[in-house]
Short mmCIF file of C-alpha atoms in Angstrom, two decimals:
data_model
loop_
_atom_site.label_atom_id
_atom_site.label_comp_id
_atom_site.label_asym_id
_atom_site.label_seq_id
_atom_site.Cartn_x
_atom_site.Cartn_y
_atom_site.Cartn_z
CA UNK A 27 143.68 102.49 80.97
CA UNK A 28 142.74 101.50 84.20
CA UNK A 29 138.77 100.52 84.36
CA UNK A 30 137.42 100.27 88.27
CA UNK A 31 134.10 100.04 89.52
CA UNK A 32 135.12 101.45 92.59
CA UNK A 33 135.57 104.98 93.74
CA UNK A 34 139.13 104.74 94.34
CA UNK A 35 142.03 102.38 93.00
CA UNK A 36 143.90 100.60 95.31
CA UNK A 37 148.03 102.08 95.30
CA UNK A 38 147.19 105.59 93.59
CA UNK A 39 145.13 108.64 94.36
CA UNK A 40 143.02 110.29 92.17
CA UNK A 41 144.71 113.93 91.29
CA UNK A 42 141.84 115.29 88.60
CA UNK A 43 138.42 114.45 88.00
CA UNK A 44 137.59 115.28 84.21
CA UNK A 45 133.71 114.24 84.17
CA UNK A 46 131.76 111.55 83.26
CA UNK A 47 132.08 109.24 80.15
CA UNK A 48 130.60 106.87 78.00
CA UNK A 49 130.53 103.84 75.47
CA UNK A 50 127.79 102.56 73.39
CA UNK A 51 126.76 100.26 71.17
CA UNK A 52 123.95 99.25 69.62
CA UNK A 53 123.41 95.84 68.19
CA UNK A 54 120.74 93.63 66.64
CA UNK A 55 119.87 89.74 66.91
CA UNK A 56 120.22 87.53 63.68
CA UNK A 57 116.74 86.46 62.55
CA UNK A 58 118.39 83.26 62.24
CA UNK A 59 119.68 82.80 65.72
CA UNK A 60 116.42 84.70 67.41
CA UNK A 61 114.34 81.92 65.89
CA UNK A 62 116.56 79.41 67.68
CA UNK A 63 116.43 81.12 70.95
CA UNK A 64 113.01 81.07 70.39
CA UNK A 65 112.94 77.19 70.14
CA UNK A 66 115.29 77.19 73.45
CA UNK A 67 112.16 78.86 75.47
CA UNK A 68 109.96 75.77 75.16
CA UNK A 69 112.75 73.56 77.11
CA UNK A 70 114.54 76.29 78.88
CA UNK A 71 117.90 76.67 79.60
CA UNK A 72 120.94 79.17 78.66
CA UNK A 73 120.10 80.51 75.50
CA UNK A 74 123.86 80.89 74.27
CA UNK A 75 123.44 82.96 71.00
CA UNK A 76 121.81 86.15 73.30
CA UNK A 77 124.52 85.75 76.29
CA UNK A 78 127.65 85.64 73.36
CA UNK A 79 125.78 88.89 72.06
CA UNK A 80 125.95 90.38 75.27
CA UNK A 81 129.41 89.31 75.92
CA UNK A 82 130.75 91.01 72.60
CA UNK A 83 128.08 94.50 73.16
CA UNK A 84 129.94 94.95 77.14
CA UNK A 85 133.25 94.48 75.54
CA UNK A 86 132.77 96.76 72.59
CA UNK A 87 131.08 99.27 74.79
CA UNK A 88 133.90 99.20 77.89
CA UNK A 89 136.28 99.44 74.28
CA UNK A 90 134.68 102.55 73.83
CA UNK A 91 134.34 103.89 77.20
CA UNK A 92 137.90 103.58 77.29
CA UNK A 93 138.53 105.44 73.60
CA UNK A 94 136.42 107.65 75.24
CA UNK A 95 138.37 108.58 78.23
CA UNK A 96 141.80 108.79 76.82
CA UNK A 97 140.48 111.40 74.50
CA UNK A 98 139.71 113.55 77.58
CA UNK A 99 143.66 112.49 78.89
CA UNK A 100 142.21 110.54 81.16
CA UNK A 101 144.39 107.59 83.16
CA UNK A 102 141.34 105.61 84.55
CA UNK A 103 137.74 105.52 84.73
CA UNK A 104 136.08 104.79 88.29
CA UNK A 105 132.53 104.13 89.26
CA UNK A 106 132.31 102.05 86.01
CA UNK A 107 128.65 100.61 85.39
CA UNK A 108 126.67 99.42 82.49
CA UNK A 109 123.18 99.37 81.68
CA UNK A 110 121.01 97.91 78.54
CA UNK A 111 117.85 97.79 77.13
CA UNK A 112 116.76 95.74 74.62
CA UNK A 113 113.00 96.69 72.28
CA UNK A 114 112.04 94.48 68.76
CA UNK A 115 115.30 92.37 68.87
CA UNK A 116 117.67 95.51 69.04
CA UNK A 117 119.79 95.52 72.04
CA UNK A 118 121.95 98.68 73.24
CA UNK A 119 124.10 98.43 76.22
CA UNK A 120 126.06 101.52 77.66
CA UNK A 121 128.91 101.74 79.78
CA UNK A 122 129.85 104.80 81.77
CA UNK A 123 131.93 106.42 84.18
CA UNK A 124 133.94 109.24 85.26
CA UNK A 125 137.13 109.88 83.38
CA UNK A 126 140.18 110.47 86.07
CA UNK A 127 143.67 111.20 85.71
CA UNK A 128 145.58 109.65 88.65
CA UNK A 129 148.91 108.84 89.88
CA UNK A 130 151.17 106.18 91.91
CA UNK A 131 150.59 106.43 95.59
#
């Protein structure tokens, strides 16, 4: 499954468009490791627990997006984007896109 965040992928053309589609996951923060990063604010700096929590909620939701997308019999997904919002230590983060099917140029 090809993921782009263009409109277009370079060496094939785009020969259906079968609508948009999604991944999403919603995680939250160990009480343990929030009271850390918490501690990490009064000197500053990365705060390594929240970025490694990111990392694994993009990959599980571009997993998904991609689950997604092959259930529709897609090929690809172009215009891939995410956004996230995070409220009382819960953070969701969504990927989306629309599902193509395409073919070698």
């Amino acid at each position: 499954m090809i993921v782009a965040t263009t409109e277009n992928i370079a060496g094939y053309q785009i020969d259906e468009t079968l609508g948009e589609v999604f991944g999403l996951t919603t995680r939250s923060r160990n009480i343990v490791r929030t009271f850390g990063a918490g501690l990490k604010t009064l000197v500053g700096g990365e705060v390594v627990t929240w970025t490694q929590l990111q990392d694994q909620a993009r990959e599980e939701s571009i997993g998904r997006l991609k689950d997604n997308a092959a259930s529709m019999g897609a090929d690809a997904v172009t215009m891939m984007r995410f956004d996230s919002n995070e409220a009382n230590s819960i953070m969701s983060v969504v990927a989306y896109g629309t599902a193509v099917k395409i073919s070698k140029l």
